[in-house]
Amino acid sequence: MKFFLCILSVFFLCACGSSERSTFISIGTGSQTGVYYPVGGAIKKLVEDVEGNHLKVSAKASRGSVQNINDVMNGSITFGIAQSDRQFQAYNGSSNWEGKPQAELRFVFSLHPEVVTLIAADDSGIRTIADLKGKKVNLGSPGSGHRGNAIAILEAASIDVETEIDAESLTVGECASMIQDNRIDAYFYTVGHPNGSITEASTGRRKVRFIPITGMDKLIELSPFYATTRVPAELYPQAIQDGEVDSIGMLTTLVTRSDTPDEIVYTLVKAVFENLEMLKVQHPALQGLTPEGMLKGGNAPLHPGAEKYYREAGLL
Ligand code: GLU
């Protein structure tokens, strides 16, 4: 009994000791069917596995970029994963933040590329953006990053979102089953590839195909954050293939607030950059990451804790 109590007290002391040193932080990610969520989990693991590290990370599921930026700004999370276009709009006060620039938003690093992906049921007859007229199309939930991309693309294609399509605002986690159940004809998803949502949608009984997003030159010219890219359709062999699927895209970024302590940001950045090879194998979308590339995509000022590490590492 005495021995047992002794063991118990050692255990208790260790537990107290370690919790005294721990700093709890959180990262807002996305839907479990996307890429943000597993990437947030991979960052958590990397950071917590660094020996002697005191950061304890909670990677939280969320609606996506817009919710993550808003939650970072209202202090309910420490870091958020967000599309670089959404970071630009929040910092400069446009789109969801019209007239309300988020001046304290800070860039930490960028991650994988994202592609605005439009997927439609083959039997819906949709082959081009113009064919979306009159169809039931999911634009995304208000907290998502892709809802804004969907609306911008439809406007650029002169389609009235209010009157010319039957627009839905579902969370992306519901979309694969909704398209399979014949309850939507198509959905927009700005996301890295491969991802669970499109894998699920493309392996069901109802056949789906990718719809190219073209004719966006004017939109790209007006929006410094978009670039032309393509959907890697070959990653979904069961979707109907019709040659190259052109689209537009941007980078995924990690953001925080200016008052997040430098030491926390520095510790997280150092853990990620010094174990980058380990991070890259956690998800196929992360394969192409390079330290130099991860410093691009900052549309808000760089957080000083991140800057300190980049200077030390000779990246700045
Ligand atoms: N880009 C999407 C959004 O901001 C999330 C993509 C993902 O979860 O991988 O809503």
PDB file of C-alpha atoms in Angstrom, residues 14-195:
ATOM      1  CA  CYS A  14       4.793  14.619 -12.650  1.00  0.00           C
ATOM      2  CA  ALA A  15       1.340  15.351 -13.927  1.00  0.00           C
ATOM      3  CA  CYS A  16       1.223  18.640 -11.980  1.00  0.00           C
ATOM      4  CA  GLY A  17       4.725  19.523 -12.993  1.00  0.00           C
ATOM      5  CA  SER A  18       4.042  19.040 -16.661  1.00  0.00           C
ATOM      6  CA  SER A  19       0.700  20.839 -16.626  1.00  0.00           C
ATOM      7  CA  GLU A  20       2.356  23.821 -14.927  1.00  0.00           C
ATOM      8  CA  ARG A  21       4.666  24.152 -17.876  1.00  0.00           C
ATOM      9  CA  SER A  22       2.062  23.565 -20.579  1.00  0.00           C
ATOM     10  CA  THR A  23       0.623  26.344 -22.677  1.00  0.00           C
ATOM     11  CA  PHE A  24      -2.636  25.437 -24.369  1.00  0.00           C
ATOM     12  CA  ILE A  25      -3.265  26.770 -27.853  1.00  0.00           C
ATOM     13  CA  SER A  26      -5.856  26.011 -30.510  1.00  0.00           C
ATOM     14  CA  ILE A  27      -5.944  25.888 -34.309  1.00  0.00           C
ATOM     15  CA  GLY A  28      -9.216  26.345 -36.204  1.00  0.00           C
ATOM     16  CA  THR A  29      -9.260  23.918 -39.164  1.00  0.00           C
ATOM     17  CA  GLY A  30     -12.185  22.821 -41.361  1.00  0.00           C
ATOM     18  CA  SER A  31     -14.545  19.962 -42.107  1.00  0.00           C
ATOM     19  CA  GLN A  32     -13.360  16.429 -41.394  1.00  0.00           C
ATOM     20  CA  THR A  33     -13.849  15.724 -45.117  1.00  0.00           C
ATOM     21  CA  GLY A  34     -11.389  18.456 -46.190  1.00  0.00           C
ATOM     22  CA  VAL A  35      -7.633  18.973 -45.984  1.00  0.00           C
ATOM     23  CA  TYR A  36      -7.447  21.670 -43.267  1.00  0.00           C
ATOM     24  CA  TYR A  37      -8.607  19.218 -40.616  1.00  0.00           C
ATOM     25  CA  PRO A  38      -5.927  16.533 -41.158  1.00  0.00           C
ATOM     26  CA  VAL A  39      -3.292  19.249 -41.700  1.00  0.00           C
ATOM     27  CA  GLY A  40      -4.254  20.873 -38.383  1.00  0.00           C
ATOM     28  CA  GLY A  41      -3.940  17.455 -36.743  1.00  0.00           C
ATOM     29  CA  ALA A  42      -0.519  16.929 -38.344  1.00  0.00           C
ATOM     30  CA  ILE A  43       0.717  20.319 -37.058  1.00  0.00           C
ATOM     31  CA  LYS A  44      -0.561  19.427 -33.587  1.00  0.00           C
ATOM     32  CA  LYS A  45       1.376  16.175 -33.602  1.00  0.00           C
ATOM     33  CA  LEU A  46       4.552  17.763 -34.901  1.00  0.00           C
ATOM     34  CA  VAL A  47       4.504  20.551 -32.324  1.00  0.00           C
ATOM     35  CA  GLU A  48       3.662  18.308 -29.386  1.00  0.00           C
ATOM     36  CA  ASP A  49       6.294  15.726 -30.362  1.00  0.00           C
ATOM     37  CA  VAL A  50       9.188  18.185 -30.102  1.00  0.00           C
ATOM     38  CA  GLU A  51      11.039  17.189 -26.967  1.00  0.00           C
ATOM     39  CA  GLY A  52      10.686  19.687 -24.135  1.00  0.00           C
ATOM     40  CA  ASN A  53       8.003  21.611 -25.980  1.00  0.00           C
ATOM     41  CA  HIS A  54       5.417  23.105 -23.640  1.00  0.00           C
ATOM     42  CA  LEU A  55       2.728  23.785 -26.273  1.00  0.00           C
ATOM     43  CA  LYS A  56      -0.385  21.619 -26.112  1.00  0.00           C
ATOM     44  CA  VAL A  57      -2.414  22.021 -29.277  1.00  0.00           C
ATOM     45  CA  SER A  58      -6.093  21.456 -29.914  1.00  0.00           C
ATOM     46  CA  ALA A  59      -6.956  21.225 -33.631  1.00  0.00           C
ATOM     47  CA  LYS A  60     -10.642  22.104 -33.896  1.00  0.00           C
ATOM     48  CA  ALA A  61     -13.078  21.274 -36.703  1.00  0.00           C
ATOM     49  CA  SER A  62     -14.807  24.352 -38.130  1.00  0.00           C
ATOM     50  CA  ARG A  63     -16.776  25.720 -41.098  1.00  0.00           C
ATOM     51  CA  GLY A  64     -13.560  26.949 -42.737  1.00  0.00           C
ATOM     52  CA  SER A  65     -11.643  30.142 -43.519  1.00  0.00           C
ATOM     53  CA  VAL A  66     -14.219  32.797 -42.660  1.00  0.00           C
ATOM     54  CA  GLN A  67     -15.089  31.231 -39.312  1.00  0.00           C
ATOM     55  CA  ASN A  68     -11.395  30.686 -38.532  1.00  0.00           C
ATOM     56  CA  ILE A  69     -10.445  34.310 -39.237  1.00  0.00           C
ATOM     57  CA  ASN A  70     -13.397  35.576 -37.190  1.00  0.00           C
ATOM     58  CA  ASP A  71     -12.568  33.215 -34.316  1.00  0.00           C
ATOM     59  CA  VAL A  72      -8.907  34.273 -34.351  1.00  0.00           C
ATOM     60  CA  MET A  73      -9.998  37.913 -34.253  1.00  0.00           C
ATOM     61  CA  ASN A  74     -12.475  37.427 -31.393  1.00  0.00           C
ATOM     62  CA  GLY A  75      -9.883  35.482 -29.430  1.00  0.00           C
ATOM     63  CA  SER A  76     -11.713  32.152 -29.274  1.00  0.00           C
ATOM     64  CA  ILE A  77      -8.843  30.370 -31.069  1.00  0.00           C
ATOM     65  CA  THR A  78      -5.088  31.096 -31.243  1.00  0.00           C
ATOM     66  CA  PHE A  79      -4.391  30.188 -34.874  1.00  0.00           C
ATOM     67  CA  GLY A  80      -6.633  29.638 -37.872  1.00  0.00           C
ATOM     68  CA  ILE A  81      -6.139  28.009 -41.257  1.00  0.00           C
ATOM     69  CA  ALA A  82      -7.483  30.269 -44.007  1.00  0.00           C
ATOM     70  CA  GLN A  83      -7.356  30.747 -47.765  1.00  0.00           C
ATOM     71  CA  SER A  84      -4.919  33.503 -48.772  1.00  0.00           C
ATOM     72  CA  ASP A  85      -7.733  35.386 -50.587  1.00  0.00           C
ATOM     73  CA  ARG A  86      -9.781  35.436 -47.392  1.00  0.00           C
ATOM     74  CA  GLN A  87      -6.748  36.660 -45.445  1.00  0.00           C
ATOM     75  CA  PHE A  88      -6.386  39.509 -47.968  1.00  0.00           C
ATOM     76  CA  GLN A  89     -10.065  40.432 -47.760  1.00  0.00           C
ATOM     77  CA  ALA A  90     -10.156  40.348 -43.947  1.00  0.00           C
ATOM     78  CA  TYR A  91      -7.031  42.477 -43.554  1.00  0.00           C
ATOM     79  CA  ASN A  92      -8.162  44.979 -46.191  1.00  0.00           C
ATOM     80  CA  GLY A  93     -11.840  45.064 -45.193  1.00  0.00           C
ATOM     81  CA  SER A  94     -13.645  43.671 -48.218  1.00  0.00           C
ATOM     82  CA  SER A  95     -16.103  40.833 -48.972  1.00  0.00           C
ATOM     83  CA  ASN A  96     -17.277  39.378 -45.595  1.00  0.00           C
ATOM     84  CA  TRP A  97     -15.350  42.169 -43.828  1.00  0.00           C
ATOM     85  CA  GLU A  98     -16.596  45.068 -46.003  1.00  0.00           C
ATOM     86  CA  GLY A  99     -15.806  48.294 -44.150  1.00  0.00           C
ATOM     87  CA  LYS A 100     -14.324  46.324 -41.205  1.00  0.00           C
ATOM     88  CA  PRO A 101     -10.621  45.773 -41.894  1.00  0.00           C
ATOM     89  CA  GLN A 102      -9.121  43.253 -39.484  1.00  0.00           C
ATOM     90  CA  ALA A 103      -5.972  45.296 -38.821  1.00  0.00           C
ATOM     91  CA  GLU A 104      -4.660  42.935 -36.128  1.00  0.00           C
ATOM     92  CA  LEU A 105      -4.688  39.848 -38.366  1.00  0.00           C
ATOM     93  CA  ARG A 106      -1.190  38.385 -38.831  1.00  0.00           C
ATOM     94  CA  PHE A 107       0.316  35.934 -41.326  1.00  0.00           C
ATOM     95  CA  VAL A 108       2.381  33.024 -39.989  1.00  0.00           C
ATOM     96  CA  PHE A 109       3.131  30.778 -43.007  1.00  0.00           C
ATOM     97  CA  SER A 110       1.408  29.255 -45.985  1.00  0.00           C
ATOM     98  CA  LEU A 111       0.669  25.595 -46.590  1.00  0.00           C
ATOM     99  CA  HIS A 112      -0.675  23.656 -49.615  1.00  0.00           C
ATOM    100  CA  PRO A 113      -2.304  25.124 -52.749  1.00  0.00           C
ATOM    101  CA  GLU A 114      -6.089  25.104 -52.991  1.00  0.00           C
ATOM    102  CA  VAL A 115      -8.225  24.851 -56.113  1.00  0.00           C
ATOM    103  CA  VAL A 116     -11.758  26.164 -56.542  1.00  0.00           C
ATOM    104  CA  THR A 117     -13.369  22.858 -57.427  1.00  0.00           C
ATOM    105  CA  LEU A 118     -16.814  22.551 -59.023  1.00  0.00           C
ATOM    106  CA  ILE A 119     -18.211  19.049 -59.081  1.00  0.00           C
ATOM    107  CA  ALA A 120     -21.519  18.117 -60.715  1.00  0.00           C
ATOM    108  CA  ALA A 121     -23.631  15.016 -61.138  1.00  0.00           C
ATOM    109  CA  ASP A 122     -23.259  13.667 -64.664  1.00  0.00           C
ATOM    110  CA  ASP A 123     -27.022  13.174 -65.035  1.00  0.00           C
ATOM    111  CA  SER A 124     -27.661  16.852 -64.202  1.00  0.00           C
ATOM    112  CA  GLY A 125     -26.423  17.771 -67.677  1.00  0.00           C
ATOM    113  CA  ILE A 126     -24.051  20.398 -66.244  1.00  0.00           C
ATOM    114  CA  ARG A 127     -20.925  20.718 -68.407  1.00  0.00           C
ATOM    115  CA  THR A 128     -20.055  24.420 -68.056  1.00  0.00           C
ATOM    116  CA  ILE A 129     -20.569  27.170 -65.478  1.00  0.00           C
ATOM    117  CA  ALA A 130     -23.408  28.560 -67.631  1.00  0.00           C
ATOM    118  CA  ASP A 131     -25.267  25.238 -67.246  1.00  0.00           C
ATOM    119  CA  LEU A 132     -25.608  25.887 -63.496  1.00  0.00           C
ATOM    120  CA  LYS A 133     -28.601  28.129 -64.286  1.00  0.00           C
ATOM    121  CA  GLY A 134     -31.746  26.629 -62.822  1.00  0.00           C
ATOM    122  CA  LYS A 135     -29.825  23.929 -60.931  1.00  0.00           C
ATOM    123  CA  LYS A 136     -29.543  23.182 -57.229  1.00  0.00           C
ATOM    124  CA  VAL A 137     -25.999  24.229 -56.391  1.00  0.00           C
ATOM    125  CA  ASN A 138     -24.293  24.307 -53.009  1.00  0.00           C
ATOM    126  CA  LEU A 139     -22.246  27.490 -52.613  1.00  0.00           C
ATOM    127  CA  GLY A 140     -21.075  26.710 -49.086  1.00  0.00           C
ATOM    128  CA  SER A 141     -21.945  27.672 -45.542  1.00  0.00           C
ATOM    129  CA  PRO A 142     -21.413  31.311 -44.503  1.00  0.00           C
ATOM    130  CA  GLY A 143     -18.342  30.351 -42.410  1.00  0.00           C
ATOM    131  CA  SER A 144     -16.628  28.651 -45.335  1.00  0.00           C
ATOM    132  CA  GLY A 145     -13.980  30.147 -47.557  1.00  0.00           C
ATOM    133  CA  HIS A 146     -15.460  28.732 -50.762  1.00  0.00           C
ATOM    134  CA  ARG A 147     -18.855  30.437 -50.528  1.00  0.00           C
ATOM    135  CA  GLY A 148     -17.205  33.754 -51.481  1.00  0.00           C
ATOM    136  CA  ASN A 149     -15.302  32.102 -54.360  1.00  0.00           C
ATOM    137  CA  ALA A 150     -18.510  30.512 -55.674  1.00  0.00           C
ATOM    138  CA  ILE A 151     -20.361  33.835 -55.608  1.00  0.00           C
ATOM    139  CA  ALA A 152     -17.460  35.716 -57.262  1.00  0.00           C
ATOM    140  CA  ILE A 153     -17.261  33.088 -60.033  1.00  0.00           C
ATOM    141  CA  LEU A 154     -21.007  33.071 -60.682  1.00  0.00           C
ATOM    142  CA  GLU A 155     -21.027  36.871 -60.815  1.00  0.00           C
ATOM    143  CA  ALA A 156     -18.064  36.848 -63.210  1.00  0.00           C
ATOM    144  CA  ALA A 157     -20.049  34.425 -65.396  1.00  0.00           C
ATOM    145  CA  SER A 158     -23.041  36.851 -65.257  1.00  0.00           C
ATOM    146  CA  ILE A 159     -25.244  34.426 -63.319  1.00  0.00           C
ATOM    147  CA  ASP A 160     -27.531  36.018 -60.744  1.00  0.00           C
ATOM    148  CA  VAL A 161     -27.030  34.026 -57.539  1.00  0.00           C
ATOM    149  CA  GLU A 162     -30.382  35.152 -56.115  1.00  0.00           C
ATOM    150  CA  THR A 163     -32.606  34.441 -59.099  1.00  0.00           C
ATOM    151  CA  GLU A 164     -30.875  32.215 -61.636  1.00  0.00           C
ATOM    152  CA  ILE A 165     -29.747  29.267 -59.544  1.00  0.00           C
ATOM    153  CA  ASP A 166     -31.272  27.325 -56.679  1.00  0.00           C
ATOM    154  CA  ALA A 167     -28.505  28.129 -54.192  1.00  0.00           C
ATOM    155  CA  GLU A 168     -27.835  26.031 -51.092  1.00  0.00           C
ATOM    156  CA  SER A 169     -25.725  26.963 -48.029  1.00  0.00           C
ATOM    157  CA  LEU A 170     -24.872  23.499 -46.731  1.00  0.00           C
ATOM    158  CA  THR A 171     -21.684  22.645 -44.871  1.00  0.00           C
ATOM    159  CA  VAL A 172     -19.278  20.784 -47.107  1.00  0.00           C
ATOM    160  CA  GLY A 173     -19.405  17.713 -44.865  1.00  0.00           C
ATOM    161  CA  GLU A 174     -22.952  17.095 -46.148  1.00  0.00           C
ATOM    162  CA  CYS A 175     -22.259  17.584 -49.862  1.00  0.00           C
ATOM    163  CA  ALA A 176     -20.984  14.172 -50.956  1.00  0.00           C
ATOM    164  CA  SER A 177     -24.058  12.398 -49.587  1.00  0.00           C
ATOM    165  CA  MET A 178     -26.397  15.164 -50.836  1.00  0.00           C
ATOM    166  CA  ILE A 179     -25.137  14.803 -54.421  1.00  0.00           C
ATOM    167  CA  GLN A 180     -25.353  11.015 -54.168  1.00  0.00           C
ATOM    168  CA  ASP A 181     -28.919  11.251 -52.823  1.00  0.00           C
ATOM    169  CA  ASN A 182     -29.998  13.468 -55.744  1.00  0.00           C
ATOM    170  CA  ARG A 183     -30.613  16.396 -53.423  1.00  0.00           C
ATOM    171  CA  ILE A 184     -28.121  18.756 -55.079  1.00  0.00           C
ATOM    172  CA  ASP A 185     -26.839  18.854 -58.668  1.00  0.00           C
ATOM    173  CA  ALA A 186     -23.433  20.384 -58.002  1.00  0.00           C
ATOM    174  CA  TYR A 187     -21.220  21.887 -55.307  1.00  0.00           C
ATOM    175  CA  PHE A 188     -18.313  24.272 -55.030  1.00  0.00           C
ATOM    176  CA  TYR A 189     -15.396  23.392 -52.765  1.00  0.00           C
ATOM    177  CA  THR A 190     -12.156  25.359 -52.542  1.00  0.00           C
ATOM    178  CA  VAL A 191      -9.768  22.742 -51.240  1.00  0.00           C
ATOM    179  CA  GLY A 192      -6.457  20.900 -51.538  1.00  0.00           C
ATOM    180  CA  HIS A 193      -6.364  17.510 -53.279  1.00  0.00           C
ATOM    181  CA  PRO A 194      -6.991  14.699 -52.692  1.00  0.00           C
ATOM    182  CA  ASN A 195      -9.696  15.142 -50.075  1.00  0.00           C
TER     183      ASN A 195
END
